[in-house]
Amino acid sequence: MTTNRDFAEIHTLSEIIKIGYDALEENALTFLIGGAESEMTLLRNRQSLDALAFRPRVLREVLDIDMTTTFLGVDQRLPVFLAPIGGLTQMDPGGTLAAVQAGGEFGIMGCISSVAKPDLEEVRAGSDASAMFQIYVRDDDDWLLERLALAEKLNYQAFCITTDTAYNGRHERRLLNGSVVPGQGLGGGLEFQRTLSWDTVDLVRKNTKMPIILKGIATAEDAIMARDHGVDVVYISNHGGRQLDHGAGAIEVLPEVVAAVGADMDVIIDSGFMRGTDIVKAIALGAKSVGIGKLYCFGLSAGGPAAVVRMLELLEVEIKWAMGLLGVTSLDQLDPSYLRAAAPARPAGLTSAHPHIDIPNPTYLNDG
Ligand SMILES: Cc1cc2nc3c(=O)[nH]c(=O)nc-3n(C[C@H](O)[C@H](O)[C@H](O)COP(=O)(O)O)c2cc1C
């Protein structure tokens, strides 16, 4: 990890990504950037964002631009949150606490993962910033309800159940470089993930007043099921392309989900978001907030919370510029009329959204 940088001197996200990339040792890098099998879902996340172009409106006064929103009752400086990431201590020894602190310092929420360190109690002891708690169900109902009660007692903003990990993604990069062994799970307990059903959601709903978020929704049908089972927020995600291969790009799913449940509940999204323009596209299609995963992991690796805060400042600059050039001054003015279909102008890849940095990326399909 590089901590002796003055990140205020850095003016592009690309540079921080590059510093973070260079600071990661090979296994941590492979863990971070890898997707499932052929990495088609991962590539489509990018490709589908690149397949949307803007329809800007001009000659409107755009002197003051309001990028703030309210999510889960908490004021947010940007419509962005830090997605839950297991193994964050590979990017920075501060792990989840570093992420929550960075989010709190900047003014957005993080979501901490149940398989990341430090755990939910230690994060609360170290920071009073608002945060969501994400769970992988790795034990029986009693365990689940005990975690739920703890998250509620610790005043987490929401209980987020990840639903797209019935089988753990087969990360061929990691199998090929030997950093995982075949059949290895993430800390065991995977059979519980495989038995999750809507009954699990009902059990959680019955036992908490906390907002419930379902993460990993990829169809309108499941979004409707979520709403009908009392879920508060639908979280569209394909795990950044780390789970089912040959899925759709996440943003491709957003219109059908917003059409199905957007009038009744908040829809949030992650997977592939690497720039301010990406965020603006999701908001225009009806997302309430957008999660960033790999992007902020590069920041943590580059220089801990300070680098993540700087990244968020730069993301804010990009969002402001995009909104100003689109002719809108608040998030609620954005709608699908600001977008049109377009052919991506370059092949999708890990850093195709940041093409000016020199990152070796030899094994990404389609890349160079
Ligand atoms: C290294 C890594 C670890 C992750 N760990 C978790 C996790 O513990 N729980 C979870 O729900 N999602 C996890 N995810 C998925 C993220 O929450 C998020 O869906 C994904 O990173 C978004 O895609 P992006 O990386 O392209 O932004 C992880 C992603 C990465 C890259």
Short mmCIF file of C-alpha atoms and ligand atoms in Angstrom, two decimals:
data_model
loop_
_atom_site.label_atom_id
_atom_site.label_comp_id
_atom_site.label_asym_id
_atom_site.label_seq_id
_atom_site.Cartn_x
_atom_site.Cartn_y
_atom_site.Cartn_z
CA MET A 1 0.00 0.00 0.00
CA THR A 2 1.22 3.49 -0.84
CA THR A 3 0.41 6.06 1.79
CA ASN A 4 3.03 8.73 1.27
CA ARG A 5 1.23 10.45 -1.58
CA ASP A 6 -0.50 13.76 -1.51
CA PHE A 7 -3.71 12.69 -3.17
CA ALA A 8 -4.92 16.28 -3.39
CA GLU A 9 -2.33 16.66 -6.15
CA ILE A 10 -4.03 13.95 -8.22
CA HIS A 11 -6.70 15.11 -10.62
CA THR A 12 -7.90 11.96 -12.35
CA LEU A 13 -9.43 8.71 -11.13
CA SER A 14 -7.17 6.97 -13.61
CA GLU A 15 -4.02 7.92 -11.72
CA ILE A 16 -5.33 6.60 -8.43
CA ILE A 17 -6.40 3.35 -10.13
CA LYS A 18 -2.91 3.00 -11.56
CA ILE A 19 -1.25 3.57 -8.17
CA GLY A 20 -3.63 1.09 -6.57
CA TYR A 21 -3.10 -1.47 -9.29
CA ASP A 22 0.69 -1.26 -9.03
CA ALA A 23 0.56 -1.58 -5.24
CA LEU A 24 -1.31 -4.92 -5.24
CA GLU A 25 0.63 -8.13 -5.14
CA GLU A 26 -0.36 -10.70 -7.75
CA ASN A 27 -2.80 -12.83 -5.77
CA ALA A 28 -4.64 -9.83 -4.36
CA LEU A 29 -4.82 -8.30 -7.83
CA THR A 30 -6.16 -11.52 -9.34
CA PHE A 31 -8.73 -11.75 -6.55
CA LEU A 32 -9.83 -8.18 -7.19
CA ILE A 33 -10.06 -8.06 -10.96
CA GLY A 34 -11.19 -11.59 -11.77
CA GLY A 35 -14.63 -12.61 -12.89
CA ALA A 36 -16.37 -15.94 -13.38
CA GLU A 37 -15.20 -18.34 -16.09
CA SER A 38 -14.94 -16.51 -19.45
CA GLU A 39 -15.60 -13.13 -17.74
CA MET A 40 -18.34 -12.37 -20.22
CA THR A 41 -20.65 -10.89 -17.57
CA LEU A 42 -17.82 -8.74 -16.32
CA LEU A 43 -17.10 -7.46 -19.80
CA ARG A 44 -20.76 -6.88 -20.55
CA ASN A 45 -21.02 -4.67 -17.47
CA ARG A 46 -18.63 -2.29 -19.18
CA GLN A 47 -19.85 -2.88 -22.69
CA SER A 48 -23.45 -2.09 -21.77
CA LEU A 49 -22.45 1.17 -20.09
CA ASP A 50 -20.40 2.07 -23.15
CA ALA A 51 -23.40 1.24 -25.34
CA LEU A 52 -25.28 4.23 -23.90
CA ALA A 53 -24.56 7.71 -25.22
CA PHE A 54 -25.90 10.97 -23.89
CA ARG A 55 -28.48 13.30 -25.42
CA PRO A 56 -27.38 16.63 -23.96
CA ARG A 57 -29.59 19.72 -23.75
CA VAL A 58 -28.01 23.13 -24.06
CA LEU A 59 -28.64 26.78 -23.24
CA ARG A 60 -29.89 26.08 -19.76
CA GLU A 61 -28.38 27.76 -16.74
CA VAL A 62 -26.21 25.23 -14.94
CA LEU A 63 -24.31 27.39 -12.50
CA ASP A 64 -25.25 25.46 -9.39
CA ILE A 65 -25.54 21.69 -9.58
CA ASP A 66 -27.03 19.68 -6.74
CA MET A 67 -25.72 16.13 -6.68
CA THR A 68 -27.10 15.25 -3.27
CA THR A 69 -29.78 12.73 -2.48
CA THR A 70 -31.33 10.94 0.47
CA PHE A 71 -31.03 7.19 0.72
CA LEU A 72 -32.39 5.07 3.57
CA GLY A 73 -33.25 8.30 5.32
CA VAL A 74 -29.65 9.52 5.29
CA ASP A 75 -28.44 12.57 3.36
CA GLN A 76 -25.85 11.58 0.77
CA ARG A 77 -23.38 13.91 -0.92
CA LEU A 78 -23.56 11.79 -4.07
CA PRO A 79 -25.91 9.04 -5.32
CA VAL A 80 -23.09 6.59 -4.75
CA PHE A 81 -22.28 3.97 -2.11
CA LEU A 82 -19.37 1.66 -1.43
CA ALA A 83 -20.42 -1.89 -2.33
CA PRO A 84 -19.73 -4.74 0.12
CA ILE A 85 -16.34 -6.31 -0.48
CA GLY A 86 -14.96 -9.39 1.28
CA GLY A 87 -11.20 -9.56 1.76
CA LEU A 88 -10.81 -5.79 1.91
CA THR A 89 -7.78 -6.14 4.16
CA GLN A 90 -5.92 -7.30 1.06
CA MET A 91 -6.28 -3.73 -0.22
CA ASP A 92 -5.69 -1.93 3.07
CA PRO A 93 -5.07 -3.23 6.59
CA GLY A 94 -7.93 -1.04 7.81
CA GLY A 95 -10.37 -3.14 5.73
CA THR A 96 -14.07 -2.42 6.25
CA LEU A 97 -13.37 0.24 8.87
CA ALA A 98 -11.19 2.15 6.40
CA ALA A 99 -14.00 1.99 3.84
CA VAL A 100 -16.71 3.15 6.24
CA GLN A 101 -14.47 5.94 7.51
CA ALA A 102 -13.73 7.12 3.97
CA GLY A 103 -17.42 7.07 3.08
CA GLY A 104 -18.30 8.91 6.29
CA GLU A 105 -15.62 11.54 5.77
CA PHE A 106 -16.81 12.23 2.24
CA GLY A 107 -20.53 11.97 2.98
CA ILE A 108 -21.77 8.71 1.49
CA MET A 109 -22.55 5.29 2.91
CA GLY A 110 -20.58 2.11 2.72
CA CYS A 111 -21.97 -1.41 2.95
CA ILE A 112 -19.82 -3.79 4.94
CA SER A 113 -19.58 -7.45 4.04
CA SER A 114 -20.20 -10.21 6.58
CA VAL A 115 -17.05 -11.98 5.36
CA ALA A 116 -14.78 -8.94 5.59
CA LYS A 117 -12.68 -7.71 8.47
CA PRO A 118 -13.04 -5.94 10.82
CA ASP A 119 -16.54 -7.22 11.57
CA LEU A 120 -19.72 -5.26 12.18
CA GLU A 121 -19.08 -4.72 15.90
CA GLU A 122 -15.52 -3.52 15.40
CA VAL A 123 -16.57 -1.16 12.61
CA ARG A 124 -19.18 0.38 14.88
CA ALA A 125 -16.62 0.72 17.65
CA GLY A 126 -14.32 2.56 15.25
CA SER A 127 -16.74 4.80 13.39
CA ASP A 128 -20.18 6.26 13.85
CA ALA A 129 -20.64 6.85 10.10
CA SER A 130 -23.87 5.48 8.62
CA ALA A 131 -23.35 2.13 6.92
CA MET A 132 -25.30 -0.85 5.60
CA PHE A 133 -24.57 -4.44 6.58
CA GLN A 134 -24.46 -7.18 3.93
CA ILE A 135 -24.79 -10.84 4.80
CA TYR A 136 -23.87 -14.10 3.17
CA VAL A 137 -26.00 -16.70 4.92
CA ARG A 138 -23.38 -19.16 6.15
CA ASP A 139 -25.24 -20.87 8.95
CA ASP A 140 -28.72 -21.80 10.15
CA ASP A 141 -31.75 -19.59 10.89
CA ASP A 142 -30.67 -19.00 14.50
CA TRP A 143 -27.34 -17.66 13.28
CA LEU A 144 -29.06 -15.47 10.70
CA LEU A 145 -31.45 -14.03 13.27
CA GLU A 146 -28.62 -13.43 15.69
CA ARG A 147 -26.70 -11.45 13.00
CA LEU A 148 -29.88 -9.56 12.15
CA ALA A 149 -30.47 -8.58 15.78
CA LEU A 150 -26.86 -7.50 16.13
CA ALA A 151 -26.96 -5.35 13.00
CA GLU A 152 -30.15 -3.73 14.23
CA LYS A 153 -28.71 -3.12 17.70
CA LEU A 154 -25.62 -1.54 16.15
CA ASN A 155 -27.82 0.83 14.14
CA TYR A 156 -26.81 -0.28 10.70
CA GLN A 157 -28.91 1.52 8.14
CA ALA A 158 -30.09 -1.62 6.33
CA PHE A 159 -29.76 -5.39 6.26
CA CYS A 160 -28.62 -6.46 2.82
CA ILE A 161 -28.97 -10.11 1.85
CA THR A 162 -26.83 -11.24 -1.06
CA THR A 163 -28.79 -13.64 -3.24
CA ASP A 164 -26.58 -14.41 -6.24
CA THR A 165 -24.10 -16.75 -4.57
CA ALA A 166 -25.94 -20.07 -4.36
CA TYR A 167 -22.79 -21.42 -6.01
CA ASN A 168 -19.53 -19.63 -5.54
CA GLY A 169 -18.28 -18.10 -8.81
CA ARG A 170 -15.60 -20.11 -10.58
CA HIS A 171 -12.77 -17.64 -10.96
CA GLU A 172 -10.56 -19.23 -13.55
CA ARG A 173 -7.87 -16.60 -13.17
CA ARG A 174 -7.42 -17.64 -9.57
CA LEU A 175 -7.58 -21.34 -10.38
CA LEU A 176 -5.02 -20.85 -13.12
CA ASN A 177 -2.56 -18.91 -10.97
CA GLY A 178 -3.05 -21.32 -8.09
CA SER A 179 -4.35 -18.75 -5.60
CA VAL A 180 -7.46 -20.86 -4.96
CA VAL A 181 -7.76 -24.61 -5.05
CA PRO A 182 -10.58 -26.33 -6.94
CA GLY A 183 -13.75 -26.72 -4.89
CA GLN A 184 -12.66 -24.25 -2.25
CA GLY A 185 -15.48 -22.10 -0.85
CA LEU A 186 -15.32 -18.73 0.81
CA GLY A 187 -14.94 -19.76 4.44
CA GLY A 188 -17.26 -22.76 4.28
CA GLY A 189 -20.97 -22.79 4.99
CA LEU A 190 -21.84 -22.53 1.32
CA GLU A 191 -24.55 -25.16 1.58
CA PHE A 192 -26.65 -22.61 3.51
CA GLN A 193 -26.42 -20.23 0.56
CA ARG A 194 -27.82 -22.99 -1.59
CA THR A 195 -30.91 -23.41 0.57
CA LEU A 196 -31.91 -19.75 0.60
CA SER A 197 -35.46 -19.10 -0.59
CA TRP A 198 -38.18 -16.51 -0.28
CA ASP A 199 -38.93 -18.12 3.10
CA THR A 200 -35.56 -16.75 4.25
CA VAL A 201 -36.66 -13.28 3.20
CA ASP A 202 -39.96 -13.74 5.05
CA LEU A 203 -38.10 -14.86 8.16
CA VAL A 204 -35.90 -11.76 8.10
CA ARG A 205 -38.88 -9.50 7.36
CA LYS A 206 -40.81 -10.94 10.29
CA ASN A 207 -37.94 -10.31 12.67
CA THR A 208 -36.81 -6.80 11.91
CA LYS A 209 -37.93 -3.24 11.32
CA MET A 210 -34.66 -2.49 9.54
CA PRO A 211 -34.89 -1.81 5.82
CA ILE A 212 -34.11 -5.00 3.90
CA ILE A 213 -32.10 -4.87 0.69
CA LEU A 214 -31.91 -7.84 -1.69
CA LYS A 215 -28.62 -7.81 -3.56
CA GLY A 216 -28.15 -9.72 -6.78
CA ILE A 217 -31.51 -9.11 -8.45
CA ALA A 218 -31.28 -9.42 -12.23
CA THR A 219 -34.87 -9.65 -13.47
CA ALA A 220 -38.14 -7.75 -13.16
CA GLU A 221 -39.77 -11.00 -11.98
CA ASP A 222 -37.55 -11.26 -8.92
CA ALA A 223 -37.84 -7.53 -8.24
CA ILE A 224 -41.62 -7.97 -8.07
CA MET A 225 -41.20 -10.99 -5.78
CA ALA A 226 -38.92 -8.90 -3.56
CA ARG A 227 -41.48 -6.11 -3.31
CA ASP A 228 -44.25 -8.59 -2.58
CA HIS A 229 -42.19 -10.17 0.21
CA GLY A 230 -41.77 -6.84 1.97
CA VAL A 231 -38.27 -5.98 0.81
CA ASP A 232 -37.50 -2.26 0.90
CA VAL A 233 -34.75 -1.90 -1.70
CA VAL A 234 -33.94 -3.93 -4.80
CA TYR A 235 -30.20 -4.05 -5.50
CA ILE A 236 -29.43 -4.97 -9.10
CA SER A 237 -26.03 -6.62 -9.26
CA ASN A 238 -24.21 -9.46 -10.94
CA HIS A 239 -21.46 -9.26 -8.34
CA GLY A 240 -19.26 -7.34 -10.78
CA GLY A 241 -19.28 -10.36 -13.10
CA ARG A 242 -17.92 -12.67 -10.40
CA GLN A 243 -20.87 -15.08 -10.21
CA LEU A 244 -22.93 -16.32 -13.17
CA ASP A 245 -21.00 -16.08 -16.41
CA HIS A 246 -22.85 -14.94 -19.54
CA GLY A 247 -25.21 -12.69 -17.65
CA ALA A 248 -26.40 -9.36 -19.00
CA GLY A 249 -24.59 -6.14 -18.22
CA ALA A 250 -26.08 -4.79 -15.00
CA ILE A 251 -27.32 -1.54 -16.53
CA GLU A 252 -29.20 -3.50 -19.20
CA VAL A 253 -31.38 -4.89 -16.41
CA LEU A 254 -32.16 -1.53 -14.84
CA PRO A 255 -35.00 -0.38 -17.16
CA GLU A 256 -37.10 -3.53 -16.69
CA VAL A 257 -36.68 -3.47 -12.92
CA VAL A 258 -37.48 0.23 -12.65
CA ALA A 259 -40.54 -0.29 -14.86
CA ALA A 260 -41.70 -3.15 -12.63
CA VAL A 261 -41.11 -1.78 -9.13
CA GLY A 262 -39.59 1.68 -9.39
CA ALA A 263 -42.82 3.39 -8.37
CA ASP A 264 -42.97 1.35 -5.15
CA MET A 265 -39.40 1.11 -3.89
CA ASP A 266 -35.83 2.28 -4.35
CA VAL A 267 -33.76 0.47 -6.95
CA ILE A 268 -29.99 0.55 -6.57
CA ILE A 269 -27.34 -0.99 -8.77
CA ASP A 270 -23.69 -1.92 -9.07
CA SER A 271 -21.37 -3.83 -11.42
CA GLY A 272 -19.01 -2.10 -13.81
CA PHE A 273 -19.34 1.51 -12.64
CA MET A 274 -15.98 3.22 -13.00
CA ARG A 275 -16.69 6.90 -13.82
CA GLY A 276 -19.01 9.80 -13.13
CA THR A 277 -20.69 9.41 -16.51
CA ASP A 278 -21.53 5.79 -15.60
CA ILE A 279 -23.26 6.96 -12.43
CA VAL A 280 -25.23 9.60 -14.32
CA LYS A 281 -26.44 6.98 -16.81
CA ALA A 282 -27.82 4.80 -14.01
CA ILE A 283 -29.55 7.73 -12.33
CA ALA A 284 -31.10 8.70 -15.67
CA LEU A 285 -32.51 5.17 -15.94
CA GLY A 286 -34.06 5.40 -12.51
CA ALA A 287 -31.50 4.12 -10.00
CA LYS A 288 -31.57 5.75 -6.58
CA SER A 289 -27.91 5.13 -5.89
CA VAL A 290 -24.98 3.34 -7.53
CA GLY A 291 -22.48 1.05 -5.85
CA ILE A 292 -18.80 1.06 -6.68
CA GLY A 293 -16.69 -2.00 -5.96
CA LYS A 294 -13.40 -2.44 -7.78
CA LEU A 295 -13.04 1.30 -8.27
CA TYR A 296 -12.81 2.07 -4.57
CA CYS A 297 -10.73 -1.06 -3.91
CA PHE A 298 -8.06 0.45 -6.15
CA GLY A 299 -8.32 3.59 -4.05
CA LEU A 300 -7.89 1.68 -0.80
CA SER A 301 -4.90 -0.09 -2.24
CA ALA A 302 -3.44 3.20 -3.48
CA GLY A 303 -3.55 4.94 -0.13
CA GLY A 304 -6.25 3.84 2.28
CA PRO A 305 -9.16 6.11 3.25
CA ALA A 306 -7.42 9.30 2.06
CA ALA A 307 -7.18 7.96 -1.47
CA VAL A 308 -10.80 6.75 -1.42
CA VAL A 309 -11.96 10.20 -0.28
CA ARG A 310 -9.99 11.76 -3.13
CA MET A 311 -11.52 9.28 -5.56
CA LEU A 312 -14.98 10.27 -4.39
CA GLU A 313 -14.10 13.95 -4.83
CA LEU A 314 -12.99 13.24 -8.38
CA LEU A 315 -16.10 11.17 -9.04
CA GLU A 316 -18.10 14.15 -7.82
CA VAL A 317 -16.26 16.40 -10.27
CA GLU A 318 -17.02 14.00 -13.11
CA ILE A 319 -20.70 13.77 -12.15
CA LYS A 320 -20.93 17.56 -11.90
CA TRP A 321 -19.36 18.04 -15.30
CA ALA A 322 -21.59 15.43 -16.89
CA MET A 323 -24.74 16.96 -15.39
CA GLY A 324 -23.69 20.47 -16.34
CA LEU A 325 -23.00 19.45 -19.91
CA LEU A 326 -26.30 17.58 -20.06
CA GLY A 327 -28.12 20.73 -18.96
CA VAL A 328 -29.46 19.48 -15.62
CA THR A 329 -28.97 20.92 -12.17
CA SER A 330 -30.37 18.18 -9.94
CA LEU A 331 -30.53 14.40 -10.00
CA ASP A 332 -34.31 14.32 -10.29
CA GLN A 333 -34.11 16.13 -13.64
CA LEU A 334 -32.31 13.16 -15.15
CA ASP A 335 -34.47 10.68 -17.05
CA PRO A 336 -34.09 8.27 -19.97
CA SER A 337 -34.55 11.10 -22.48
CA TYR A 338 -30.91 12.01 -21.79
CA LEU A 339 -29.71 8.69 -23.19
CA ARG A 340 -29.61 6.95 -26.53
CA ALA A 341 -28.19 3.64 -27.75
CA ALA A 342 -24.70 3.80 -29.25
CA ALA A 343 -21.98 1.44 -30.40
CA PRO A 344 -19.14 1.14 -27.87
CA ALA A 345 -16.07 2.86 -29.30
CA ARG A 346 -13.49 0.55 -27.77
CA PRO A 347 -13.43 -3.04 -26.54
CA ALA A 348 -14.49 -3.58 -22.94
CA GLY A 349 -11.84 -4.35 -20.35
CA LEU A 350 -10.75 -3.74 -16.78
CA THR A 351 -9.59 -0.21 -17.45
CA SER A 352 -11.31 0.56 -20.74
CA ALA A 353 -13.10 3.35 -18.90
CA HIS A 354 -9.66 4.73 -18.04
CA PRO A 355 -7.75 4.27 -21.28
CA HIS A 356 -4.96 6.76 -20.62
CA ILE A 357 -3.23 4.70 -17.97
CA ASP A 358 -0.77 2.03 -18.78
CA ILE A 359 -2.07 -1.08 -17.07
CA PRO A 360 -1.01 -4.44 -18.40
CA ASN A 361 -4.19 -6.34 -18.96
CA PRO A 362 -3.20 -9.21 -21.14
CA THR A 363 -5.79 -11.78 -20.26
CA TYR A 364 -8.97 -9.72 -20.49
CA LEU A 365 -10.99 -10.99 -23.40
CA ASN A 366 -11.37 -8.47 -26.20
CA ASP A 367 -8.54 -6.38 -24.83
CA GLY A 368 -5.75 -5.10 -27.03
C1 LIG B 1 -12.88 -8.38 -4.34
C2 LIG B 1 -14.37 -8.39 -4.27
C3 LIG B 1 -15.01 -8.94 -3.16
C4 LIG B 1 -16.40 -8.91 -3.08
N1 LIG B 1 -17.02 -9.39 -1.93
C5 LIG B 1 -18.36 -9.30 -1.82
C6 LIG B 1 -18.99 -9.66 -0.60
O1 LIG B 1 -18.36 -10.03 0.38
N2 LIG B 1 -20.35 -9.58 -0.56
C7 LIG B 1 -21.10 -9.16 -1.63
O2 LIG B 1 -22.33 -9.12 -1.54
N3 LIG B 1 -20.51 -8.79 -2.78
C8 LIG B 1 -19.16 -8.83 -2.89
N4 LIG B 1 -18.56 -8.40 -4.04
C9 LIG B 1 -19.38 -7.80 -5.10
C10 LIG B 1 -19.53 -6.30 -4.86
O3 LIG B 1 -20.35 -6.03 -3.76
C11 LIG B 1 -20.14 -5.60 -6.07
O4 LIG B 1 -21.34 -6.26 -6.41
C12 LIG B 1 -19.21 -5.56 -7.26
O5 LIG B 1 -17.88 -5.31 -6.87
C13 LIG B 1 -19.66 -4.46 -8.20
O6 LIG B 1 -18.95 -4.48 -9.40
P1 LIG B 1 -17.67 -3.57 -9.69
O7 LIG B 1 -16.53 -4.19 -8.92
O8 LIG B 1 -17.51 -3.70 -11.15
O9 LIG B 1 -17.96 -2.18 -9.21
C14 LIG B 1 -17.17 -8.39 -4.13
C15 LIG B 1 -16.52 -7.83 -5.24
C16 LIG B 1 -15.14 -7.81 -5.30
C17 LIG B 1 -14.48 -7.14 -6.48
#
